[in-house]
Every structure is written in C-alpha cells, then in structure tokens.
Coordinates of C-alpha atoms in Angstrom, one line a residue:
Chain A
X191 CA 6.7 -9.4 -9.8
X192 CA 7.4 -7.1 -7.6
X193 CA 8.6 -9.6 -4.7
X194 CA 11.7 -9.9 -7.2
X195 CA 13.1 -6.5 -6.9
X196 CA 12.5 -5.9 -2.7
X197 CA 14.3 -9.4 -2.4
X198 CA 17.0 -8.7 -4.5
X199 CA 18.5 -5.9 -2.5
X200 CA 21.1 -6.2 -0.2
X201 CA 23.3 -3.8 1.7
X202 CA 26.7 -5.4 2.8
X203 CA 29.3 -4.1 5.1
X204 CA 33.0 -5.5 4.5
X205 CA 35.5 -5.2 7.9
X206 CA 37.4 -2.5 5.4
X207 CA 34.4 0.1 5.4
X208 CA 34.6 0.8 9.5
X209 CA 36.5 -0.6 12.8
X210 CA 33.3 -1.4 14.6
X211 CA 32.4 -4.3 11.6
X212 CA 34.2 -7.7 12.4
X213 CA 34.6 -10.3 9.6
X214 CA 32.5 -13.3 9.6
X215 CA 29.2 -11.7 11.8
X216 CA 27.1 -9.1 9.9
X217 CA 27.5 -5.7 10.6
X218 CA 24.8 -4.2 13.1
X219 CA 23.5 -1.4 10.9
X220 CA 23.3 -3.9 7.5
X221 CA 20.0 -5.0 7.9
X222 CA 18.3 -1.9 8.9
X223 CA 19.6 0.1 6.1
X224 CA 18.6 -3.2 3.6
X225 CA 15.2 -3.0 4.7
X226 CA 14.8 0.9 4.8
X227 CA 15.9 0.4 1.1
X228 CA 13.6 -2.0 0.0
X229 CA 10.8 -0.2 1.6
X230 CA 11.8 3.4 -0.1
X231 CA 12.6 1.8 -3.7
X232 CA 9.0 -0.3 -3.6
X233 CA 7.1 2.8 -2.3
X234 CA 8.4 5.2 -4.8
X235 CA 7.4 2.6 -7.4
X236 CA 9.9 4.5 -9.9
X237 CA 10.6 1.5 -12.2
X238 CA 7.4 0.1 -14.0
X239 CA 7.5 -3.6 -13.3
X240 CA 6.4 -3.9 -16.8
X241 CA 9.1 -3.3 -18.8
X242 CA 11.0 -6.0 -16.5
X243 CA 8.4 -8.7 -18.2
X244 CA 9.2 -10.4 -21.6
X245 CA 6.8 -13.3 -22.1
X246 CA 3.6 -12.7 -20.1
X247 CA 3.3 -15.3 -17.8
X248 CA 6.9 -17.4 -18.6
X249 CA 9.7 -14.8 -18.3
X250 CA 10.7 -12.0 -16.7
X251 CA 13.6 -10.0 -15.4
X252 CA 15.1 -10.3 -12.1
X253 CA 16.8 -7.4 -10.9
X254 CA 19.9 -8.0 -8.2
X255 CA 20.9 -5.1 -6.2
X256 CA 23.9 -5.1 -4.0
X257 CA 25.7 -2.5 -2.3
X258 CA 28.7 -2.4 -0.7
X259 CA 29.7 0.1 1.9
X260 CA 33.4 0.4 1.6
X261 CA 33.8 4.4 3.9
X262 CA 31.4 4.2 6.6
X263 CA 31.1 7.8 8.0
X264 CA 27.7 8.6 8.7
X265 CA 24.3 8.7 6.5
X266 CA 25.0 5.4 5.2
X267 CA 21.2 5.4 4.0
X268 CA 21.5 8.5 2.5
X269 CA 24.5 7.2 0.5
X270 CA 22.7 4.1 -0.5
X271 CA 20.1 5.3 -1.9
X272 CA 22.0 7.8 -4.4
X273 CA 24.1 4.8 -5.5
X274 CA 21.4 2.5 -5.5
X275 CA 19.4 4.6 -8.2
X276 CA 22.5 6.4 -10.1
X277 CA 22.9 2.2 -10.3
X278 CA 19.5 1.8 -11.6
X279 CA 19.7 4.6 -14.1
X280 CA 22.7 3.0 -15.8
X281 CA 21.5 -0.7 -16.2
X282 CA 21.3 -1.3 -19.8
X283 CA 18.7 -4.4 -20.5
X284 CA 20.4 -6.9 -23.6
X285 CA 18.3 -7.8 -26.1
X286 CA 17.1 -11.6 -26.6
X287 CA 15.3 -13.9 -28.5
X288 CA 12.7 -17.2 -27.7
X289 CA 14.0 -19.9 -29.8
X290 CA 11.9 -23.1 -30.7
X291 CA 12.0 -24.7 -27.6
X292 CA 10.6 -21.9 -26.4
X293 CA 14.2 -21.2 -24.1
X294 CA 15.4 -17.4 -24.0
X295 CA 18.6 -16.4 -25.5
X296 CA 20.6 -13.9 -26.1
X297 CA 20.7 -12.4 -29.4
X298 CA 24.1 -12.1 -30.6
X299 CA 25.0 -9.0 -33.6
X300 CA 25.8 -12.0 -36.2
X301 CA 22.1 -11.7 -37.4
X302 CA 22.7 -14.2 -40.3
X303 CA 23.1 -17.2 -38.1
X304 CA 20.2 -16.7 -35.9
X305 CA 17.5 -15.0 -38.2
X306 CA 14.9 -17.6 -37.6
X307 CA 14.5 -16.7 -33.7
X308 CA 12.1 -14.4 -32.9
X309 CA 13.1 -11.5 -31.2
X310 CA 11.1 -10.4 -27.6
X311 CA 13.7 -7.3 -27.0
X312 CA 15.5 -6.2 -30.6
X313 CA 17.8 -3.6 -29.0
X314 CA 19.5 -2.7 -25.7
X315 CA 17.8 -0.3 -23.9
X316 CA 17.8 1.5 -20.2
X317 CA 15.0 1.3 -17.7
X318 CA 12.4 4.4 -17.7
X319 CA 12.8 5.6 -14.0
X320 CA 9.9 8.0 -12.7
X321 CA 9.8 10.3 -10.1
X322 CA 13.7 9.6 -8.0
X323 CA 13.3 9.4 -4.2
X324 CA 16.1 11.4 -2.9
X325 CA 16.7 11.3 1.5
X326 CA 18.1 13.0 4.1
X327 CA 19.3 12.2 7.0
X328 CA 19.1 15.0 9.6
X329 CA 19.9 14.9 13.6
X330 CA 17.8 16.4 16.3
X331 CA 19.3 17.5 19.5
X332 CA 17.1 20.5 21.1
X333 CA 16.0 23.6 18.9
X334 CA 19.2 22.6 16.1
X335 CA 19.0 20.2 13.1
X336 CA 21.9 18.8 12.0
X337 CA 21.9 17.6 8.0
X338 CA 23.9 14.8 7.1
X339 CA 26.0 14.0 10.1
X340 CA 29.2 12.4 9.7
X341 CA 30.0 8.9 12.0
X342 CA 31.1 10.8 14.8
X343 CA 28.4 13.2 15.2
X344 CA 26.2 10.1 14.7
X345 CA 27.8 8.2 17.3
X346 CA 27.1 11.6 19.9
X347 CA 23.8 12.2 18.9
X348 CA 20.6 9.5 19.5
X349 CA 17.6 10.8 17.9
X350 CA 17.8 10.7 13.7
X351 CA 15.5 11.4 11.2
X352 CA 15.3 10.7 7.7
X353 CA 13.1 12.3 5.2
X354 CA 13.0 10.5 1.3
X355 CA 10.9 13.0 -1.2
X356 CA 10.6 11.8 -4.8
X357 CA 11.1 14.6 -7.7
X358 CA 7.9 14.7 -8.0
X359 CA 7.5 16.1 -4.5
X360 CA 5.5 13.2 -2.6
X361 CA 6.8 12.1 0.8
X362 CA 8.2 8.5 0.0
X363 CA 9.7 7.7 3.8
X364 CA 9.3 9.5 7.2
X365 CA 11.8 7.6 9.4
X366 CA 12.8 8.0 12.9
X367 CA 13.8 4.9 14.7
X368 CA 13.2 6.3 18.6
X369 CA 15.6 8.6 20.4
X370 CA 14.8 11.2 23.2
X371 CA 14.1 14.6 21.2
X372 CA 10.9 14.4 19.6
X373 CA 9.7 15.5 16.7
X374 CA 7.7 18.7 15.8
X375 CA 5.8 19.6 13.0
X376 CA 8.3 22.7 13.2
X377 CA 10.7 20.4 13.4
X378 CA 9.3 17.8 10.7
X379 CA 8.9 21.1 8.3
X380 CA 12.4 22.1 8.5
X381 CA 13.5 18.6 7.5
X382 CA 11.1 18.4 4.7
X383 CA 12.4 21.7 3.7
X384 CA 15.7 21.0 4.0
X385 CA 15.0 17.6 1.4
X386 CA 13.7 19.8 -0.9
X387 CA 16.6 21.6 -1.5
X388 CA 18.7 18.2 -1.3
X389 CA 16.5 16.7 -3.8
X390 CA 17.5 19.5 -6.5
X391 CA 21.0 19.0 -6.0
X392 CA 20.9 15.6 -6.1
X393 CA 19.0 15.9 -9.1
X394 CA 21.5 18.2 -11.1
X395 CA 24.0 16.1 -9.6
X396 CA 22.4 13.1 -10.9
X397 CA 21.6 14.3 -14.9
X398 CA 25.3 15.6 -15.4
X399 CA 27.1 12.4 -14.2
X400 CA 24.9 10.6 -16.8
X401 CA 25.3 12.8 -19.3
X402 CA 29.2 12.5 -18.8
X403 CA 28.9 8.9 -18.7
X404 CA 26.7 8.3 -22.2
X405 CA 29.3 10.2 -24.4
Chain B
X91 CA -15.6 11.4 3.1
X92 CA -16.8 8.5 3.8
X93 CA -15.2 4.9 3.3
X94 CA -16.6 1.6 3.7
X95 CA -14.3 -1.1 5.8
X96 CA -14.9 -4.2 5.2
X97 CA -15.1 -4.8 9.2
X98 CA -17.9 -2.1 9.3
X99 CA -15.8 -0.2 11.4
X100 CA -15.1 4.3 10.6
X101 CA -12.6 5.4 9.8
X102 CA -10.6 6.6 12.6
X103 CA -11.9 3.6 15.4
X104 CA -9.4 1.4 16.8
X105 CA -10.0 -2.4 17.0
X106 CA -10.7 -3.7 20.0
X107 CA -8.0 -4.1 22.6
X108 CA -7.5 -7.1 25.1
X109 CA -4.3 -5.7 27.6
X110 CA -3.7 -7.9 30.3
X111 CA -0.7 -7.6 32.6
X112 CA 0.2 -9.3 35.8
X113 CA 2.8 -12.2 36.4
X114 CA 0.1 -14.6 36.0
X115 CA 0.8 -14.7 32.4
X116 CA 4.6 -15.5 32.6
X117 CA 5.9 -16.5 36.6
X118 CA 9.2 -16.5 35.7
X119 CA 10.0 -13.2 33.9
X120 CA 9.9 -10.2 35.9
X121 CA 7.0 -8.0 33.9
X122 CA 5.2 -9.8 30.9
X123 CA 2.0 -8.2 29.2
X124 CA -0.1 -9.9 26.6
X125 CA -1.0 -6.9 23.7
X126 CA -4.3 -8.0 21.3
X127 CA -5.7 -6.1 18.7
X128 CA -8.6 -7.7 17.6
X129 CA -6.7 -10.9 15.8
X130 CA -3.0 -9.2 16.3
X131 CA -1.6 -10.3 19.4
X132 CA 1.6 -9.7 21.1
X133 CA 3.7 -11.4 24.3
X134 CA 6.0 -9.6 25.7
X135 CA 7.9 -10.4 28.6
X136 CA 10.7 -8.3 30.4
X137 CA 14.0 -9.6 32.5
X138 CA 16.3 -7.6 34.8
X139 CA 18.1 -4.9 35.6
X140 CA 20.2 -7.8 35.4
X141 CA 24.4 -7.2 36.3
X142 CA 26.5 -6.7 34.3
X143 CA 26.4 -5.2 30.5
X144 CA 28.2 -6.6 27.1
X145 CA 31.0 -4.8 25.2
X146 CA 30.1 -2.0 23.0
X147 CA 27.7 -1.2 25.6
X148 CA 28.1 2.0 27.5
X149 CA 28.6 0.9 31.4
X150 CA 27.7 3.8 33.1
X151 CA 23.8 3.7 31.6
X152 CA 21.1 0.8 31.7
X153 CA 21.1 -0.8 28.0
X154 CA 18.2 -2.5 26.6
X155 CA 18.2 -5.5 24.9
X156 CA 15.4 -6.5 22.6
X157 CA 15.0 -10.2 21.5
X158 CA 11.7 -10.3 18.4
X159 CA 10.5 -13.5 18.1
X160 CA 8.6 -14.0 15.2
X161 CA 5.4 -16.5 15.4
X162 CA 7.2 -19.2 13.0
X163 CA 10.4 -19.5 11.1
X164 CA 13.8 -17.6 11.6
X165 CA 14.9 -14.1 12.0
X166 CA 15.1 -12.2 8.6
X167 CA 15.3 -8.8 7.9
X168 CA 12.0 -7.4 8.9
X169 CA 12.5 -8.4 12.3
X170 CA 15.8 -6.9 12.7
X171 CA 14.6 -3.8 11.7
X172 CA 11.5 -4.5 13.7
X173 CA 14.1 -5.2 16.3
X174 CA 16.1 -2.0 16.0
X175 CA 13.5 0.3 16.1
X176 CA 11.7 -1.5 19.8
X177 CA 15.0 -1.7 21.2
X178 CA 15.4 2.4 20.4
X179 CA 12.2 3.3 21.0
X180 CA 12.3 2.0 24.6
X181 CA 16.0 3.4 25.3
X182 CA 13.9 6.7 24.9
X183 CA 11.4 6.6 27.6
X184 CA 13.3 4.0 30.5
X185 CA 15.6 6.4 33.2
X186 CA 18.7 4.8 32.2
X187 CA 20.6 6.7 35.2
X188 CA 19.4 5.0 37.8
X189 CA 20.8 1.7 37.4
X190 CA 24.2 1.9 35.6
X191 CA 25.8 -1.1 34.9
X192 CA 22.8 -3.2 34.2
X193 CA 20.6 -4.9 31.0
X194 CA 17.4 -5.5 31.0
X195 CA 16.1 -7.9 28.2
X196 CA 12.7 -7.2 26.5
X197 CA 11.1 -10.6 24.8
X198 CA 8.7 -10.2 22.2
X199 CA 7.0 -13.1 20.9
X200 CA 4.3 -12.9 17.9
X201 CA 1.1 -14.8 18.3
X202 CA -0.7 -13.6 15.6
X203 CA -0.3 -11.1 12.8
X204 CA -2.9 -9.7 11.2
X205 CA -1.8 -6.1 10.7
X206 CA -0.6 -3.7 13.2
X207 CA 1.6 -5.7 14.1
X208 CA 4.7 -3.2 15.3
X209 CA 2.5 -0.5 17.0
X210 CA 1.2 -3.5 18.8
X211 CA 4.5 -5.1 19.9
X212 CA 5.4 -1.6 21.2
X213 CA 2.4 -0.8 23.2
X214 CA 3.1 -4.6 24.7
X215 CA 6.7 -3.5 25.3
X216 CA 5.7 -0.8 27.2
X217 CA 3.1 -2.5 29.4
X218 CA 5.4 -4.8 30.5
X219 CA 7.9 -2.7 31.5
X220 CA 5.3 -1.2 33.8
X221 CA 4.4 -4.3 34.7
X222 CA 8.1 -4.9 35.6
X223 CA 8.4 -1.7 37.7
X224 CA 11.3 -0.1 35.4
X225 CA 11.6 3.7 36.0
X226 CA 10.2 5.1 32.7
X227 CA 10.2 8.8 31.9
X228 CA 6.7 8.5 30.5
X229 CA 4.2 5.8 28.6
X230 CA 4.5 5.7 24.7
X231 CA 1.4 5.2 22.5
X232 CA 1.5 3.3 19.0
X233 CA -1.0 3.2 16.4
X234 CA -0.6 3.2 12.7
X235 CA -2.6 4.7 9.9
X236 CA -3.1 4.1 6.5
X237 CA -4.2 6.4 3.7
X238 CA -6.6 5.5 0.5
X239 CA -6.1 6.3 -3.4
X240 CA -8.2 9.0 -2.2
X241 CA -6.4 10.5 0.9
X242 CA -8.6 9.0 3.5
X243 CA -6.7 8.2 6.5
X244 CA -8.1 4.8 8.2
X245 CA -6.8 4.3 11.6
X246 CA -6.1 0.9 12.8
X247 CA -6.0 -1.6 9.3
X248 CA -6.4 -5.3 8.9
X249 CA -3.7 -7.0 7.2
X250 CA -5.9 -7.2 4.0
X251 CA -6.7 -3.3 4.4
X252 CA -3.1 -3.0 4.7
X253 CA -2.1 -4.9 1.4
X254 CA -4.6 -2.0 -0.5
X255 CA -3.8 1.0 0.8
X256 CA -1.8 3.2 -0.9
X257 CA 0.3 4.1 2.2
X258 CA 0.7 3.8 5.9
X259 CA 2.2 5.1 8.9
X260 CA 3.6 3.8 12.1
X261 CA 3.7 6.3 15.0
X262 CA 4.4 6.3 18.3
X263 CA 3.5 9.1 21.1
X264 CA 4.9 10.0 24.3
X265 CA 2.0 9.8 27.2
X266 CA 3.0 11.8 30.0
X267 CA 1.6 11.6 33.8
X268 CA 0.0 14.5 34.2
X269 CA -1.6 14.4 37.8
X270 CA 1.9 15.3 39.8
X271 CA 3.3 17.6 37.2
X272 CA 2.8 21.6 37.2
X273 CA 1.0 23.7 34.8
X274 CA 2.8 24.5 31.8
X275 CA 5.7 21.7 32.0
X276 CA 4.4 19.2 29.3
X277 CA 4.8 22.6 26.6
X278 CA 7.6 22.6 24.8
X279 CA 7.2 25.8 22.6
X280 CA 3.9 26.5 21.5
X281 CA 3.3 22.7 21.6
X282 CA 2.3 20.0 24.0
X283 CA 4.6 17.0 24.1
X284 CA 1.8 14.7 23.2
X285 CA 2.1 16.1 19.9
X286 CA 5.6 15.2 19.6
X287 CA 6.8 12.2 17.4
X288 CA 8.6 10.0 18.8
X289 CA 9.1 7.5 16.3
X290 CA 7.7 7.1 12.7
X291 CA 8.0 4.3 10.1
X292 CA 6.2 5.0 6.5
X293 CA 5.7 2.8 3.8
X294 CA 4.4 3.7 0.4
X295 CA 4.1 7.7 -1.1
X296 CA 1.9 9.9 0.0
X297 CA 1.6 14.1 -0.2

C-alpha cells in the first residue's frame, strides 16, 4: 500500500519556471527534490494508509501527486512540500458502491436508480492528516545562517541544509547534500530552532487558507 | 539497553570491511577501490583530471562528475539523488584550485546491496580518489545508523534491519591528517572538525 503513494509523486520542471531548464531533457534539480519528497511524505506517515483501502484485499486508492514548478527562485523543496500537503488537505474522496459483479462505481445522487448497490464509501469525505512535516531550507557560509535563500543566493552559496519537523515536533528529515562548511550541533540547533518557528507559521498559514476555502 | 541483532553483532559494531585499492583492480582507470561491507560491496573507479570541462561548468575550478551505476536495471530516481549527493560530497573535500579547467569522472558501480549501501559508495569514492592521487583537503568517513521503536541507535544495519527500523541516518565525517598540522588548527570554536557534519540523509521520524 504504501509503494502507491512514494511512486505516485512527481516533481516537474516546465522551461517557463527558470532559464537554466531546457525543453525536452529533465531539469537537473527534478529528481532530487522528487525523491526528497517521497522520503519526507513516507516518514512523516501523516495519512493513514487505511482510510485509502475500500475492499480489503481487492481495492484500494491510488493517490497521484504531481507538482509543477512554474517560479523557480530558490527553496524549491521547501515550496513543494507546502503545496504538496495544502494539496493533500483538500482532496475530497467520492463516494462509491460494489455492484454485482463485484466492479466499483461511483455512486451517483439519483439514489432511486441505483438503490440495490451496496455502498463501500456513502459520503464524500477529506483525508485525516496527522502530525504536518513543515521544512526549511537554510544556507551555511561561516558563523551566518541564511533561511530560505532565494535562486541567486543559492547559486553563490554551496553548502545547504534542510530541516522537515512535523507539528508534532519530531525531526522528519535532516538533509544536507555535501558542501564545504560543516555542520555544528550549534549550527544544527539554530536550524532546528529556526523550523520551529517556521512550522507555526506555516501552520496558521495553513488552517486559515482552509478555512477560507471550505465556506 | 540492550538489543538483540539478528547477526549477533552490538549495537554500535561495524560489519566487517574488505578495502582494497591498487590499479590491480581496474588497469585502465586512473584510481579504482573496491568498498565491502560484509555482503555490500562497492567499485569505484576514478578518471582524469582530464582537459577540458562542459558548459554550465565553472572553468576556472576542477568539476566532478559522478556516473552511479546501479547493479541491474536503469537509472531511476534513487540513484540520481544518490548521484547528486556523491558528486557534492566529493566537490567538498578535492582542492579544486589546483587544476582549473579540468573533470575528473568518478564511476561507481554496485555489486551488491545489502544495506549501507550510500555510506559505502562514498567511503569507495574516497579511496579511490586516493588511490588516484587527487589533492583532497582531507578523507571523509560514512556510516549510517538506524534507530529502534525504542530509541536504540544500531550502527551499521543489514538491509532486513533496515526495512524495521523506525529510522535511519546517513552521515558522513571529515578525517583530517593530523601528523603535519599544528596544535589547535582542526578547532573550529569550541569544536573539533571531526565533529562537524558534512553531509546527512534521514529517512523516517525520529525526536
């Protein structure tokens, strides 16, 4: 089951989003950021697998999850991962039925011509996310850290670091891919402090936009 | 606490190594190393400074280019990223000043994988770049750890150890020469540079 979701995600980069992307060859940065996203999304293990299941054993759900980069200026992990789960909390799952041949269907609202299916979900409902996994990505360069860098100040700078906390407060991703500064525990600290604070605002940010959406 | 391993091994013990490095593994490439961790093996094979360097690239620096070859099959995401992070890891400890103008290309080929199997394909890298006598700022170190349901951390896990952890943890260390170096050169701060991280992949949550 959950092979579905981690191969079901993809990160794409149109020419549009950045001059350095050419059409027809992927984009350099694509598959790192697809595979730093399945890894955060499975470790978090915020969805419960299931609620994606409708006949044990026969059926299930298959989520798809595509992303498309259309402004790249920096932190495009960071950016993924909001719009990723702001995506996940607003997938509404349609109800459906099993008829005799034991095929699924969806239930239509005309409930007098199809009253002799049986019903495996009888309303539309939203996925139950647990604790969110929020990141950040910050850049070192001596005794400074610099929080969410835009493309140009990535470009400059080698060494990045990206710290994913959930709301729950567990460290879901320590990630930094090389580069010449290394990290510190002082340095780690400040990062992780840093995410904390992001993870609030994020949070808030994150309630109200689907709040506004709902009415 | 203590925490039965299936390979009777504690907790923090590394499986056992098999390094071997000369140009009597590969002849034709210029600094090859073979990497085993118990069943985990690595090849990895170095070319160059060869002239010349692509577009994109920045001329007036060595650049690096890393090649993963997985054991069967085709290139998918995993190895890119696998990929990404050699090729960045080694741009951090090569001298990329003194020989501008140049790429060296890094071959890693997987023999077996049973766990481990990116630490182990970075301490191969790094052996044969020795082996291929390409300045190098200092030696990296790669293990990985995992951590249990109940926050034992088990150095060095099987693939089937890995599967049931709850977490793990790739790292990778700088090792510095110390023997021509003067006292007090390898702090930075009020820590030694062995304790600095040079590189760190996690996967699951932990606290």
């Amino acid at each position: 089951m959950l092979i579905f979701v981690i191969s079901a995600i993809d990160f794409h980069m149109p020419p549009i989003c950045s001059p350095i992307v050419r059409p027809g060859r992927p984009a350099e940065a694509s598959p790192m950021v697809s595979k730093q996203l399945s890894n955060t999304i499975s470790s978090s293990r915020m969805t419960d697998l299931k609620e994606l299941s409708l006949v044990s054993g026969k059926a299930a759900w298959m989520a798809y999850l595509d992303i498309y980069c259309l402004d790249a200026d920096g932190a495009l992990f960071d950016a993924a991962l909001l719009s990723a789960i702001a995506a996940l909390s607003h997938l509404q799952i349609p109800s459906i039925a099993m008829n005799d041949d034991g095929k699924i269907v969806l239930v239509s609202d005309e409930d007098g011509q199809k009253r002799a299916q049986e019903p495996v979900n009888k309303e539309k409902r939203k996925l139950t996310l647990r604790s969110i996994p929020f990141s950040l990505t910050c850049i070192l360069h001596k005794n400074y850290i610099l929080a969410d860098p835009t493309a140009e100040e990535e470009s400059i700078m080698e060494t990045h670091v990206t710290v994913v906390l959930d709301t729950s407060g567990q460290l879901i991703s320590l990630y930094k891919p090389g580069g010449p500064v290394l990290a510190y525990t002082s340095a780690i600290q400040d990062c992780a402090a840093l995410t904390r604070q992001r993870v609030k605002e994020l949070n808030n940010f994150l309630d109200k936009a689907n709040s506004a959406m709902e009415v | 606490m203590e925490t039965d391993r299936p390979d009777s091994q504690t907790p923090n013990q590394l499986r056992p190594l098999a390094c071997s490095c000369s140009c009597s593994i590969l002849h034709r490439s210029h600094g090859s190393a073979s990497w085993a961790q118990r069943e985990t093996k690595v090849l990895a094979a170095v070319y160059g400074p060869k002239a010349g360097t692509k577009k994109n690239e920045n001329p007036k620096k060595a650049s690096i280019k890393v090649i993963w070859k997985p054991k069967t099959g085709q290139i998918g995401k995993v190895e890119k990223e696998y990929e990404m992070i050699l090729k960045r890891t080694l741009e951090s400890i090569c001298i990329r000043t003194i020989y501008p103008n140049t790429t060296t290309l890094v071959i890693v080929q997987i023999v077996h994988d049973d766990g481990v199997l990116l630490p182990c394909a970075i301490n191969a890298a790094c052996v044969a770049l020795v082996d291929a006598r390409i300045p190098l700022k200092h030696l990296v170190v790669a293990i990985c750890c995992s951590i249990t349901d109940s926050g034992c951390i088990i150095l060095d896990p099987t693939k089937d150890q890995e599967e049931k952890m709850k977490a793990f943890i790739n790292l990778v260390f700088p090792n510095t020469i110390v023997s021509v170096l003067p006292e007090g050169s390898l702090q930075e701060g009020s820590e030694t540079m062995a304790h600095g991280i040079m590189t760190s992949i996690t996967q699951g949550a932990m606290s």
